[in-house]
Structure formats: C-alpha cells, structure tokens
Tab-separated table of N, CA, C and O and ligand atoms in Angstrom:
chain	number	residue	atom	x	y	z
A	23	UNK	N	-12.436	25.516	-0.469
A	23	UNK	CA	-13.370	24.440	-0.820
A	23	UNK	C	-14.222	24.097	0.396
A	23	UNK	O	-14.088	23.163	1.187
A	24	UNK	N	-15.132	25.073	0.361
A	24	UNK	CA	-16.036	25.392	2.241
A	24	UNK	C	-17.379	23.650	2.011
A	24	UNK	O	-18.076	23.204	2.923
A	25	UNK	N	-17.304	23.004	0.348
A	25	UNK	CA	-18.003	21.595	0.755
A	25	UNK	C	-17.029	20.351	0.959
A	25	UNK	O	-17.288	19.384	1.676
A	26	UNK	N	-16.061	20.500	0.336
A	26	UNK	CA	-15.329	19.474	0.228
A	26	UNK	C	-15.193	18.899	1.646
A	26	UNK	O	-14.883	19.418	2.718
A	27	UNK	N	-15.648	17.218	1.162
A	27	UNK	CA	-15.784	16.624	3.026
A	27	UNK	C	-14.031	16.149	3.115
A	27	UNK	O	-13.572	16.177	4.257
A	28	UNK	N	-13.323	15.840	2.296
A	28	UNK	CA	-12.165	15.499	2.803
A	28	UNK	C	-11.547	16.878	3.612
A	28	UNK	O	-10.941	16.650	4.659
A	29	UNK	N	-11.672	18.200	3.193
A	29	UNK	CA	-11.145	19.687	3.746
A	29	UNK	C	-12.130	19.520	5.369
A	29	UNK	O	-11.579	19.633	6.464
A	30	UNK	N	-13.166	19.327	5.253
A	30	UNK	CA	-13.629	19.421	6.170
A	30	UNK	C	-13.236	17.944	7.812
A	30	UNK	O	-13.574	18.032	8.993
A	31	UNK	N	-12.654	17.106	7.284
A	31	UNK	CA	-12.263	16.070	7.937
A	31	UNK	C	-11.010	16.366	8.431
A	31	UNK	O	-10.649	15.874	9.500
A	32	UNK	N	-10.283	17.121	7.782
A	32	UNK	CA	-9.177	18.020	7.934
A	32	UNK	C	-9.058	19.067	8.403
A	32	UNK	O	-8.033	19.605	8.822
A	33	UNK	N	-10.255	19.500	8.367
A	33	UNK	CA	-10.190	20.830	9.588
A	33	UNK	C	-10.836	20.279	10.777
A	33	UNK	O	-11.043	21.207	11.558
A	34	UNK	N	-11.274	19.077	11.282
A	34	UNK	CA	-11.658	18.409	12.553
A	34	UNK	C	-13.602	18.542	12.417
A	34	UNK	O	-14.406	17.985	13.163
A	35	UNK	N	-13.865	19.298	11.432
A	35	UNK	CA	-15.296	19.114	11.260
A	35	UNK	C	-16.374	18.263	11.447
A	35	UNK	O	-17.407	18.422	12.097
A	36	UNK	N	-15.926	17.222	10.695
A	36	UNK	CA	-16.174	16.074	10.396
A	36	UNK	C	-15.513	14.830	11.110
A	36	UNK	O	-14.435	14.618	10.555
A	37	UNK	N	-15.668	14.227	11.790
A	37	UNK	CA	-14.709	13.056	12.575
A	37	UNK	C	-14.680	11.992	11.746
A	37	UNK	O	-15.633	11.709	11.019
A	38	UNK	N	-13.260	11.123	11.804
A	38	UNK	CA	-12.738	10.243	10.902
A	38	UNK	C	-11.918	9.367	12.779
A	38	UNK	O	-11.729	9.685	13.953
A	39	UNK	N	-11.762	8.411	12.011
A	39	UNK	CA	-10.796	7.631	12.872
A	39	UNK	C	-9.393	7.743	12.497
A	39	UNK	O	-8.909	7.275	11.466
A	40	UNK	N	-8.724	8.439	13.463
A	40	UNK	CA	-7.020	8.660	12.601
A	40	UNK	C	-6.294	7.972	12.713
A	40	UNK	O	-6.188	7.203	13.669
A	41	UNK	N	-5.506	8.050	11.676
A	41	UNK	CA	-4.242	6.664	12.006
A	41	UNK	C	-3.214	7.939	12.166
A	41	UNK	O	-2.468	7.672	13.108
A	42	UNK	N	-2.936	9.050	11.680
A	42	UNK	CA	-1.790	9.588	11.677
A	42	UNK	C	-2.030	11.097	11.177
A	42	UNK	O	-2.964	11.341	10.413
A	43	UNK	N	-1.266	11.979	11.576
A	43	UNK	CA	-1.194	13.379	11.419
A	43	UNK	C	0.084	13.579	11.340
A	43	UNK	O	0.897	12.837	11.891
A	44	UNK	N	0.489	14.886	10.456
A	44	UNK	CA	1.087	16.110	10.597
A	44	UNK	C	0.584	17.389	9.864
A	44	UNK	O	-0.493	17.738	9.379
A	45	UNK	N	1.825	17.941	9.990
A	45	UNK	CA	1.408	19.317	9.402
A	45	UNK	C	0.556	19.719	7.981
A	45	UNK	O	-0.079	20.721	7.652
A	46	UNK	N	0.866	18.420	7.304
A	46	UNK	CA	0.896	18.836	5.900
A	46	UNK	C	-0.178	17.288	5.881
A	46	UNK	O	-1.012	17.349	4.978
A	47	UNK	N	-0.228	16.380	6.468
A	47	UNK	CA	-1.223	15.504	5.468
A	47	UNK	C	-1.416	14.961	6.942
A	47	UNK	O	-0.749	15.144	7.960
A	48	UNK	N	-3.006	13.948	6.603
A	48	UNK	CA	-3.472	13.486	7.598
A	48	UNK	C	-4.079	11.661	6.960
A	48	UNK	O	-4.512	11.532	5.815
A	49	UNK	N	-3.998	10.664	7.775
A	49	UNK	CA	-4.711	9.575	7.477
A	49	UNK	C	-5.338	9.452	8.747
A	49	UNK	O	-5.146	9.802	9.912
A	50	UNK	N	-6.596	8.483	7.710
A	50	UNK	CA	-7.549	8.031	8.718
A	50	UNK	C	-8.045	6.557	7.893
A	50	UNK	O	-7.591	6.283	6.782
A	51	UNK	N	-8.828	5.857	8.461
A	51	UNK	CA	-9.742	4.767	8.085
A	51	UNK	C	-10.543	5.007	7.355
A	51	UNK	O	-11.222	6.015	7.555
A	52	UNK	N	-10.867	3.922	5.858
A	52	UNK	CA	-11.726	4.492	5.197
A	52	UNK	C	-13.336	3.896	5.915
A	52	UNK	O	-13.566	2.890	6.586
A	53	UNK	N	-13.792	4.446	5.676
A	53	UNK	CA	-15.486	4.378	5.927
A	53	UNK	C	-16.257	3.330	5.596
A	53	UNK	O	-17.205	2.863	6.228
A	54	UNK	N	-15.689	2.902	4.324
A	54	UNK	CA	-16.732	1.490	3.992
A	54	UNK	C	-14.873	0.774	3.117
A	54	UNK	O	-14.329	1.001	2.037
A	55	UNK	N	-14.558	0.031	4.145
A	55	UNK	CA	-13.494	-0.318	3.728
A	55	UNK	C	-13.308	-1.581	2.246
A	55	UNK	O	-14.168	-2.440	2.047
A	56	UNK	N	-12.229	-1.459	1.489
A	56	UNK	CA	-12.208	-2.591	0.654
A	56	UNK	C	-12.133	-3.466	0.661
A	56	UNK	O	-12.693	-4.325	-0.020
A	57	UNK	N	-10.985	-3.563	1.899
A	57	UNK	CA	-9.680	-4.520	2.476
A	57	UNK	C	-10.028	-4.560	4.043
A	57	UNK	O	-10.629	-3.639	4.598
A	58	UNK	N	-9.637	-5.597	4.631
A	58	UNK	CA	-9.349	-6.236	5.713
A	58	UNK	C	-8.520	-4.876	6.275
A	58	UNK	O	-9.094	-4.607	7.330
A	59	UNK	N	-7.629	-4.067	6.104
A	59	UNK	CA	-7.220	-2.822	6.275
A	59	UNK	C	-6.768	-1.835	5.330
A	59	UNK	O	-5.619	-1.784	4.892
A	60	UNK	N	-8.141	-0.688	4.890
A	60	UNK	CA	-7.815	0.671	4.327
A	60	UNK	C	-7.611	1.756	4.627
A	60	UNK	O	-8.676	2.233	5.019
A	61	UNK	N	-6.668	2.612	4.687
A	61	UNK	CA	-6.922	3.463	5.018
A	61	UNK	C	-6.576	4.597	3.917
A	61	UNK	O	-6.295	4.289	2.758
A	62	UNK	N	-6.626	6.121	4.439
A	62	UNK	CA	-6.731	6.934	3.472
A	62	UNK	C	-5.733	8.044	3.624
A	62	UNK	O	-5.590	8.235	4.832
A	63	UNK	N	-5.035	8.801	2.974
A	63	UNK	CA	-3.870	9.598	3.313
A	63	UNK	C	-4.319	10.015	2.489
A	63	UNK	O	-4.627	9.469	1.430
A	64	UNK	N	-4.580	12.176	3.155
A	64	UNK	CA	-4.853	13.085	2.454
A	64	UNK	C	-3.539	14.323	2.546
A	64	UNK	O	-2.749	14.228	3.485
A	65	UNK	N	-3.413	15.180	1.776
A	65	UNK	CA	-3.325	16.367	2.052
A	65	UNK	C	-3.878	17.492	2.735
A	65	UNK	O	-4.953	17.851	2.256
A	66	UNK	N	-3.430	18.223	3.807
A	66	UNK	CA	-4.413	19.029	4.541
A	66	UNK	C	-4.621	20.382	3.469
A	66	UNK	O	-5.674	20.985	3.677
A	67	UNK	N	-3.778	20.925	2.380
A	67	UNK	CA	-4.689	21.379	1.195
A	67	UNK	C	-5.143	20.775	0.452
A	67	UNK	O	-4.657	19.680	0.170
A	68	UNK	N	-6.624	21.410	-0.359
A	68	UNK	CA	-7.173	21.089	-0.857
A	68	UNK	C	-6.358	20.940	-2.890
A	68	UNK	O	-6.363	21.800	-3.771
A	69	UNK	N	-5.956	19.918	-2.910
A	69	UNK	CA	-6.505	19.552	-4.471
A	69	UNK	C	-7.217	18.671	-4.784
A	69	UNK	O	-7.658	17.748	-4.099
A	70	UNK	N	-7.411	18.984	-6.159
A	70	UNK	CA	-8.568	17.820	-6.636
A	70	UNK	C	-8.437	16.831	-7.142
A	70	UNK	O	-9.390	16.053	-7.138
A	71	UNK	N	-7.084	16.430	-7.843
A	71	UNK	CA	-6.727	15.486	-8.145
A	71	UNK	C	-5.584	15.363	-8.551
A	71	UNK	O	-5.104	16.490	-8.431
A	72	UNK	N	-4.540	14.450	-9.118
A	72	UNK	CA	-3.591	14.233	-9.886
A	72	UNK	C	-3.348	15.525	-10.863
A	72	UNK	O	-2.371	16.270	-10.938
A	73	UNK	N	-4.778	15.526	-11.699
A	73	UNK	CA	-4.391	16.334	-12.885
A	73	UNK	C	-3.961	17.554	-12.541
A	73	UNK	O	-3.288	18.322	-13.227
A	74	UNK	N	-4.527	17.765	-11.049
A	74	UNK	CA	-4.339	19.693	-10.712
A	74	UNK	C	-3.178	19.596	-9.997
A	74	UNK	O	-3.314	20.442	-9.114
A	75	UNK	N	-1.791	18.905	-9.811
A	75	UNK	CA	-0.632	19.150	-8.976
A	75	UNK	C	-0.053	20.013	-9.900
A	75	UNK	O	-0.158	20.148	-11.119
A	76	UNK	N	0.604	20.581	-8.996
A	76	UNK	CA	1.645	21.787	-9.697
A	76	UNK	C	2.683	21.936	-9.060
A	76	UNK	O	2.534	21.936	-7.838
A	77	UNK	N	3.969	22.101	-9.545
A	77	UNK	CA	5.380	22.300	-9.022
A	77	UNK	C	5.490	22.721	-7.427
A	77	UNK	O	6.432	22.769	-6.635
A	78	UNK	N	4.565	22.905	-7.367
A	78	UNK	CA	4.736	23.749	-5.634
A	78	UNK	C	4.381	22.188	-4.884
A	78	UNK	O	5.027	21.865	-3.887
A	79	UNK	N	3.507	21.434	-5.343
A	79	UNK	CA	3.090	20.352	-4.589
A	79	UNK	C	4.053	19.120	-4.447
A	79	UNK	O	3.703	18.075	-3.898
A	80	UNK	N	5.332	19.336	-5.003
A	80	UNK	CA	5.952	18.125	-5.197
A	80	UNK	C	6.695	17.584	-3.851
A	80	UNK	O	7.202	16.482	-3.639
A	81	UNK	N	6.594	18.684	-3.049
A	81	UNK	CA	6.843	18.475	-2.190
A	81	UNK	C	5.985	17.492	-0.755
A	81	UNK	O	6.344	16.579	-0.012
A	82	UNK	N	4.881	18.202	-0.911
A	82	UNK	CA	3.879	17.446	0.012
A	82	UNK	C	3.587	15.965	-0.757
A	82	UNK	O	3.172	14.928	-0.238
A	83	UNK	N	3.954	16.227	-2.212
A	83	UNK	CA	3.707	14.222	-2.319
A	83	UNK	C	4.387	13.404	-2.413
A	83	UNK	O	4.090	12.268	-2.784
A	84	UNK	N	5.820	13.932	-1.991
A	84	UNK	CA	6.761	13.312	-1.926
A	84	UNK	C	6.715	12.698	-0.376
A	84	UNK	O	6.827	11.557	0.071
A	85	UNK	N	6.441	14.345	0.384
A	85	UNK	CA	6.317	13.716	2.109
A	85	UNK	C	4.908	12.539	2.085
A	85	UNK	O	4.988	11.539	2.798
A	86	UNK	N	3.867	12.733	1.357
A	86	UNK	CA	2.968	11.593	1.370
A	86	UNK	C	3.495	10.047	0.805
A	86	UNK	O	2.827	9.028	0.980
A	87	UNK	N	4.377	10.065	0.332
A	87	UNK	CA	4.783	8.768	0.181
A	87	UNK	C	5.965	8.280	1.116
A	87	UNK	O	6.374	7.146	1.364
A	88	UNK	N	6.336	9.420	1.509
A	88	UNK	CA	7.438	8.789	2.875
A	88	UNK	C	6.908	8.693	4.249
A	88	UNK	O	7.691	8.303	5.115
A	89	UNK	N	5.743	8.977	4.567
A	89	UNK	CA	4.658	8.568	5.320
A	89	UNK	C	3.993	7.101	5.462
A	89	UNK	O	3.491	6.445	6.375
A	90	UNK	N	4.246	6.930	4.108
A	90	UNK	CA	3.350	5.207	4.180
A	90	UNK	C	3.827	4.587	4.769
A	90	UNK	O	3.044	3.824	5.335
A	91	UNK	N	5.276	4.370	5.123
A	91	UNK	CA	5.406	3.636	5.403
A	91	UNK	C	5.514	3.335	6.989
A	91	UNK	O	5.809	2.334	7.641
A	92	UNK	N	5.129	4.700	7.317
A	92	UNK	CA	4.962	5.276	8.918
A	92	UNK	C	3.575	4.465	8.995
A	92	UNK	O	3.314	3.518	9.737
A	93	UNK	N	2.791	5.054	8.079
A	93	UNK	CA	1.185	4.649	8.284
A	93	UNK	C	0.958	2.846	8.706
A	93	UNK	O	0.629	2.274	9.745
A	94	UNK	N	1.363	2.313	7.160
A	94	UNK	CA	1.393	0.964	7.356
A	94	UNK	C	1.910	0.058	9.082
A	94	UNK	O	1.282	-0.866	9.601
A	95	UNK	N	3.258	0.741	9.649
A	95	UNK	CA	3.630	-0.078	10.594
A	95	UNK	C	2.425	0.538	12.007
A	95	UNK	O	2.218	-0.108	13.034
A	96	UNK	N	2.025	1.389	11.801
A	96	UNK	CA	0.402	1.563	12.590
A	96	UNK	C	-0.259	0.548	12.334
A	96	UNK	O	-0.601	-0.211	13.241
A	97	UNK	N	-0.491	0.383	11.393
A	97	UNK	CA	-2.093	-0.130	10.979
A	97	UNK	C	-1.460	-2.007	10.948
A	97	UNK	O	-2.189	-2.948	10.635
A	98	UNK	N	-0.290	-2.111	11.270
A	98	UNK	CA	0.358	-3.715	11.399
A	98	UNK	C	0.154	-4.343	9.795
A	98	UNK	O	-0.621	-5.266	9.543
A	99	UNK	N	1.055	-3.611	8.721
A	99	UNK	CA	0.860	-4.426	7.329
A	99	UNK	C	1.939	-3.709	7.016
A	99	UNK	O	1.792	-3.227	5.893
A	100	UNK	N	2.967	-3.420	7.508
A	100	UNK	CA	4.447	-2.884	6.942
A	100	UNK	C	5.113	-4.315	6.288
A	100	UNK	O	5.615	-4.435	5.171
A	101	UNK	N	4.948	-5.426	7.408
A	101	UNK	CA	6.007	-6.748	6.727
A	101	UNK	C	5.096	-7.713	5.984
A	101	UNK	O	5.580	-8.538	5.209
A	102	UNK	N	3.535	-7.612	6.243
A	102	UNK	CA	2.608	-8.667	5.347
A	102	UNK	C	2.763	-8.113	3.939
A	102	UNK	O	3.068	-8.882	3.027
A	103	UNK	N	2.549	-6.687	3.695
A	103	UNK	CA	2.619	-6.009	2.229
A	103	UNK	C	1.005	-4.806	2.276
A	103	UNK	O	0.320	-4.582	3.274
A	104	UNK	N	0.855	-4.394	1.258
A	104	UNK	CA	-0.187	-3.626	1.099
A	104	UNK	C	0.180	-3.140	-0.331
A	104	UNK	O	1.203	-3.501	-0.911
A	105	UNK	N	-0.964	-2.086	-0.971
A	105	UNK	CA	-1.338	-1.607	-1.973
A	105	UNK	C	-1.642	-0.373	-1.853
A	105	UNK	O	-2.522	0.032	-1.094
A	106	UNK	N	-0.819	0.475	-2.720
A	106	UNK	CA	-1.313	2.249	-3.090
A	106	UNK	C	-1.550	2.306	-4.091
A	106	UNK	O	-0.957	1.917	-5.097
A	107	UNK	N	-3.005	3.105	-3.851
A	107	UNK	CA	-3.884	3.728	-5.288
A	107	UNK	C	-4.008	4.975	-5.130
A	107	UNK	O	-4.035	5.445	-3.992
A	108	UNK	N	-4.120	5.857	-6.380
A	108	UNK	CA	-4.411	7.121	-6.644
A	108	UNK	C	-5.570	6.913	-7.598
A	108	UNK	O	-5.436	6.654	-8.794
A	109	UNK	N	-6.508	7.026	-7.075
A	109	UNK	CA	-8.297	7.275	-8.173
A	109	UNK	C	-7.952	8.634	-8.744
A	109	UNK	O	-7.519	9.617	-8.143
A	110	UNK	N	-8.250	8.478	-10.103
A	110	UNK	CA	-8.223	10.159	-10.404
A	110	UNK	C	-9.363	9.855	-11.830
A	110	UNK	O	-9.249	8.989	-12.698
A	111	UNK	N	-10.164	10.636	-11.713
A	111	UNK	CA	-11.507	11.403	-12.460
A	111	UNK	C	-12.061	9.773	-12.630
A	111	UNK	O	-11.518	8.785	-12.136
A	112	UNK	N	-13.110	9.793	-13.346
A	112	UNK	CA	-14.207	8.708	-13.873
A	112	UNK	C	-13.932	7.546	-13.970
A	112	UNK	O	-14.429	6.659	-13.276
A	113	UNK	N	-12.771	7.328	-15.193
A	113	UNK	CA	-12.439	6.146	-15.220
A	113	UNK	C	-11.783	5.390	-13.913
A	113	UNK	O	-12.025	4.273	-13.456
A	114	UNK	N	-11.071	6.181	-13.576
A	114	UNK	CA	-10.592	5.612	-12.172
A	114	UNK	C	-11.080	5.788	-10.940
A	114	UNK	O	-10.533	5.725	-9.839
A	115	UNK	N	-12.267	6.035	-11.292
A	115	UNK	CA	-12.876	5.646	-9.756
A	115	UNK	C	-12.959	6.280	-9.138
A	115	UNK	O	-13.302	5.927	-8.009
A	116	UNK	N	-12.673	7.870	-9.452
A	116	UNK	CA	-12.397	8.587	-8.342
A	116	UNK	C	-14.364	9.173	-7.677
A	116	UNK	O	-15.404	9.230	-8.332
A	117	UNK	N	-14.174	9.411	-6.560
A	117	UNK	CA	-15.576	9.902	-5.747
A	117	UNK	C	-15.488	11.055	-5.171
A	117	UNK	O	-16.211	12.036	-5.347
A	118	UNK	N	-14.385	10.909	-4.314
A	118	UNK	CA	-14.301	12.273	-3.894
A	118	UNK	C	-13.216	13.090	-4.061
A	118	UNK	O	-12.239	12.854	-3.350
A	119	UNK	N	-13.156	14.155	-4.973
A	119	UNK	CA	-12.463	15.183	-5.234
A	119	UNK	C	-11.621	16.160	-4.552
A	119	UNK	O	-11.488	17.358	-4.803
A	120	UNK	N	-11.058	15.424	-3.620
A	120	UNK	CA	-9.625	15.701	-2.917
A	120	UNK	C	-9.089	14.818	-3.210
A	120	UNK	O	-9.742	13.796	-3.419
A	121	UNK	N	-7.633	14.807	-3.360
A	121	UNK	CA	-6.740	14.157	-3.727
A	121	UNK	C	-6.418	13.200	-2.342
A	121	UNK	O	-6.293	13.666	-1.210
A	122	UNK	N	-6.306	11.619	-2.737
A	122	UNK	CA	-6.130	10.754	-1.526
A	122	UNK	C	-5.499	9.778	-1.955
A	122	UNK	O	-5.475	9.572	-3.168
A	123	UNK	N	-4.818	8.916	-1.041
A	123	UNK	CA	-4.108	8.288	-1.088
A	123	UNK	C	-4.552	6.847	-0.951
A	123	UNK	O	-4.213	6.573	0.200
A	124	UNK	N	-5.246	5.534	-1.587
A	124	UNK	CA	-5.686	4.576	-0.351
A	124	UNK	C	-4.414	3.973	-0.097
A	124	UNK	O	-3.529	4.018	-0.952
A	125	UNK	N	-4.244	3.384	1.064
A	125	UNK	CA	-3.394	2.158	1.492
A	125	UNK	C	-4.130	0.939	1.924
A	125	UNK	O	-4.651	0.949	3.039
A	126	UNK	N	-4.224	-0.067	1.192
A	126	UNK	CA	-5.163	-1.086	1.386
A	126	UNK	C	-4.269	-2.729	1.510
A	126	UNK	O	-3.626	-3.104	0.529
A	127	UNK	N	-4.321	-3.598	2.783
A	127	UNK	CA	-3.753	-4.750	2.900
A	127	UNK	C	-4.469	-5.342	4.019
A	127	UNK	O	-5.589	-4.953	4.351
A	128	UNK	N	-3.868	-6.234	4.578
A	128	UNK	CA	-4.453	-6.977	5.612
A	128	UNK	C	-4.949	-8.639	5.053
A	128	UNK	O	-5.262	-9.556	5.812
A	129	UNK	N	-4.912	-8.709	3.462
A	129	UNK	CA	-5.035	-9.791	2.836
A	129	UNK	C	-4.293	-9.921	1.459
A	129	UNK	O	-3.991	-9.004	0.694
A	130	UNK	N	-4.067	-11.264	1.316
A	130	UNK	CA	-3.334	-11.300	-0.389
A	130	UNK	C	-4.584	-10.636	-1.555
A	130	UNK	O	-5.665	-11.169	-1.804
A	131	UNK	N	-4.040	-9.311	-2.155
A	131	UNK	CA	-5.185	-8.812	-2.586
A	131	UNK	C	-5.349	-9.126	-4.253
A	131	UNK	O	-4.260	-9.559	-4.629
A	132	UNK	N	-6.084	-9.081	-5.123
A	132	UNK	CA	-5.912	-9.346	-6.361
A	132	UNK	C	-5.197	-8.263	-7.195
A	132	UNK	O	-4.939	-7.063	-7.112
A	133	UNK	N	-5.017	-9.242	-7.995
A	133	UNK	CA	-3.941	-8.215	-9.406
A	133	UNK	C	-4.246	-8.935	-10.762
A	133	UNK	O	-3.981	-10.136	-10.718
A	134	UNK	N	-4.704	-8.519	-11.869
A	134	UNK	CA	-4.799	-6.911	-11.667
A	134	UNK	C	-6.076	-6.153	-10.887
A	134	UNK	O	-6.907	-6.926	-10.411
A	135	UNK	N	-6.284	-4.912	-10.734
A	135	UNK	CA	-7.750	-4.851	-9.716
A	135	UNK	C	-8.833	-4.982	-10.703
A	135	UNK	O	-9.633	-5.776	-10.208
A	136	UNK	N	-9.320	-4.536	-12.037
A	136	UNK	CA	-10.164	-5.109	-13.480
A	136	UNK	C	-10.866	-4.320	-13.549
A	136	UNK	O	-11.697	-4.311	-14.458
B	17	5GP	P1	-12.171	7.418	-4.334
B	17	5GP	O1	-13.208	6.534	-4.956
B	17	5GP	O2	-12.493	8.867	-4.483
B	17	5GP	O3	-10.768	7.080	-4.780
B	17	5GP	O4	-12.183	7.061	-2.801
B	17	5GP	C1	-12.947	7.749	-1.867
B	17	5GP	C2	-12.927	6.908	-0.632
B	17	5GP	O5	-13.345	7.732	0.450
B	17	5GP	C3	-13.887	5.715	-0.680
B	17	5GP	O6	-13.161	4.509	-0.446
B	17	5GP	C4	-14.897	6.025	0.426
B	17	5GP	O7	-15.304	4.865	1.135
B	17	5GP	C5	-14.156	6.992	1.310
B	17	5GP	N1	-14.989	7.977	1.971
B	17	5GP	C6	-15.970	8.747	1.416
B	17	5GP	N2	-16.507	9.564	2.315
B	17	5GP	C7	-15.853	9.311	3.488
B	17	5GP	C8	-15.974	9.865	4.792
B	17	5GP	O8	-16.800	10.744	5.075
B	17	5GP	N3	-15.159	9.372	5.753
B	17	5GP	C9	-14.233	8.385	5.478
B	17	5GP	N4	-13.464	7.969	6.505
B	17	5GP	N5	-14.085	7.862	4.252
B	17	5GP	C10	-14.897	8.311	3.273
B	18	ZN	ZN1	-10.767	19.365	-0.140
C-alpha cells in the first residue's frame, strides 16, 4: 500500500510525534486532536479495517490492546480514564484506511459520542 499515509508514517516517511513503538505497532499523536489527549495506535502492517482481519491478525490485536495501557501511562491518563475507538467504513467515521486505534482522554468525555 505504496499511498497509504498511515504505512508511510510507519515506515518513518512521513513524521508523526511518537508516543510509542515496537515491532509490530506504533502510536503517535493525532494531528488535529479531539480530546485534550489523542492519540493513535497503528499496526506496522497494512490493513484496512476491521472488516479485513483475518485469523493470522489476532495476534497483533490482541498485542494492540495490551499496549494501551503502556500508551496511556505515557501520555499521563492511565488513572484519570480514557476512551478506545475503532472507526470502520462510512458510517463510522472512518478516513483513513489503515486500521487504528484512537485513545482519547485528558477530559470527562461524552457518552454516548451521537
Ligand atoms: P478515522 O476517522 O479514520 O478513524 O481517524 C483518522 C485520524 O487520523 C483522524 O483523527 C485524523 O486527525 C488523523 N490523521 C489523519 N492524517 C494524519 C496524519 O498525517 N498524521 C497524524 N498524526 N494524524 C492524522
Ligand atoms: Zn497502510
């Protein structure tokens, strides 16, 4: 996926502000944030969304959710609280077509989001 800007932020192409790396997934700050603190947790392969995981991936999204909570005590919102979303296609919002993670806190946020 030689356009995809999340692949390319991930191969160091593109500069992001990082909160965190490894082998398999990377966060950074989102760009035009929601929250008082967002950030974004990707996969360093490329999928496109929810709908395209496949048995092989269960692994990397399992390590992406045992990450958050690495991420959060970075970003100082491990004991205030925060919020994970998965955007996937139209209705939900999704924009860009790599699969991402937001983590969004830093304030009491609303519920439901509408
Ligand atoms: P989605 O709507 O696809 O769930 O979320 C995409 C998110 O990526 C948005 O919150 C948007 O602000 C963020 N974003 C889009 N392009 C860039 C970029 O080039 N760099 C960073 N850091 N964030 C981006
Ligand atoms: Zn990609």
């Amino acid at each position: 996926m030689e356009e995809c800007i999340f692949c390319k932020i991930a191969k160091g192409e593109i500069p992001c502000k990082k909160v965190y790396e490894d082998d398999k997934v990377l966060s950074f700050e989102d760009i035009n944030p929601k929250a008082p603190v967002h950030v974004l947790v990707i996969p360093k392969k490329h999928i496109e969304s929810l709908n395209d995981l496949s048995e092989e991936d269960s692994y990397i999204m399992g390590h992406m959710m045992l990450v958050i909570k690495e991420i959060a005590k970075k970003v100082n919102i491990h004991d205030s609280g925060y919020r994970v979303a998965i955007n996937c296609g139209k209705d939900g919002g999704q924009e860009v077509p790599h699969l991402h993670l937001h983590i969004l806190g830093g304030k009491s946020l609303n519920w439901p989001p509408g």
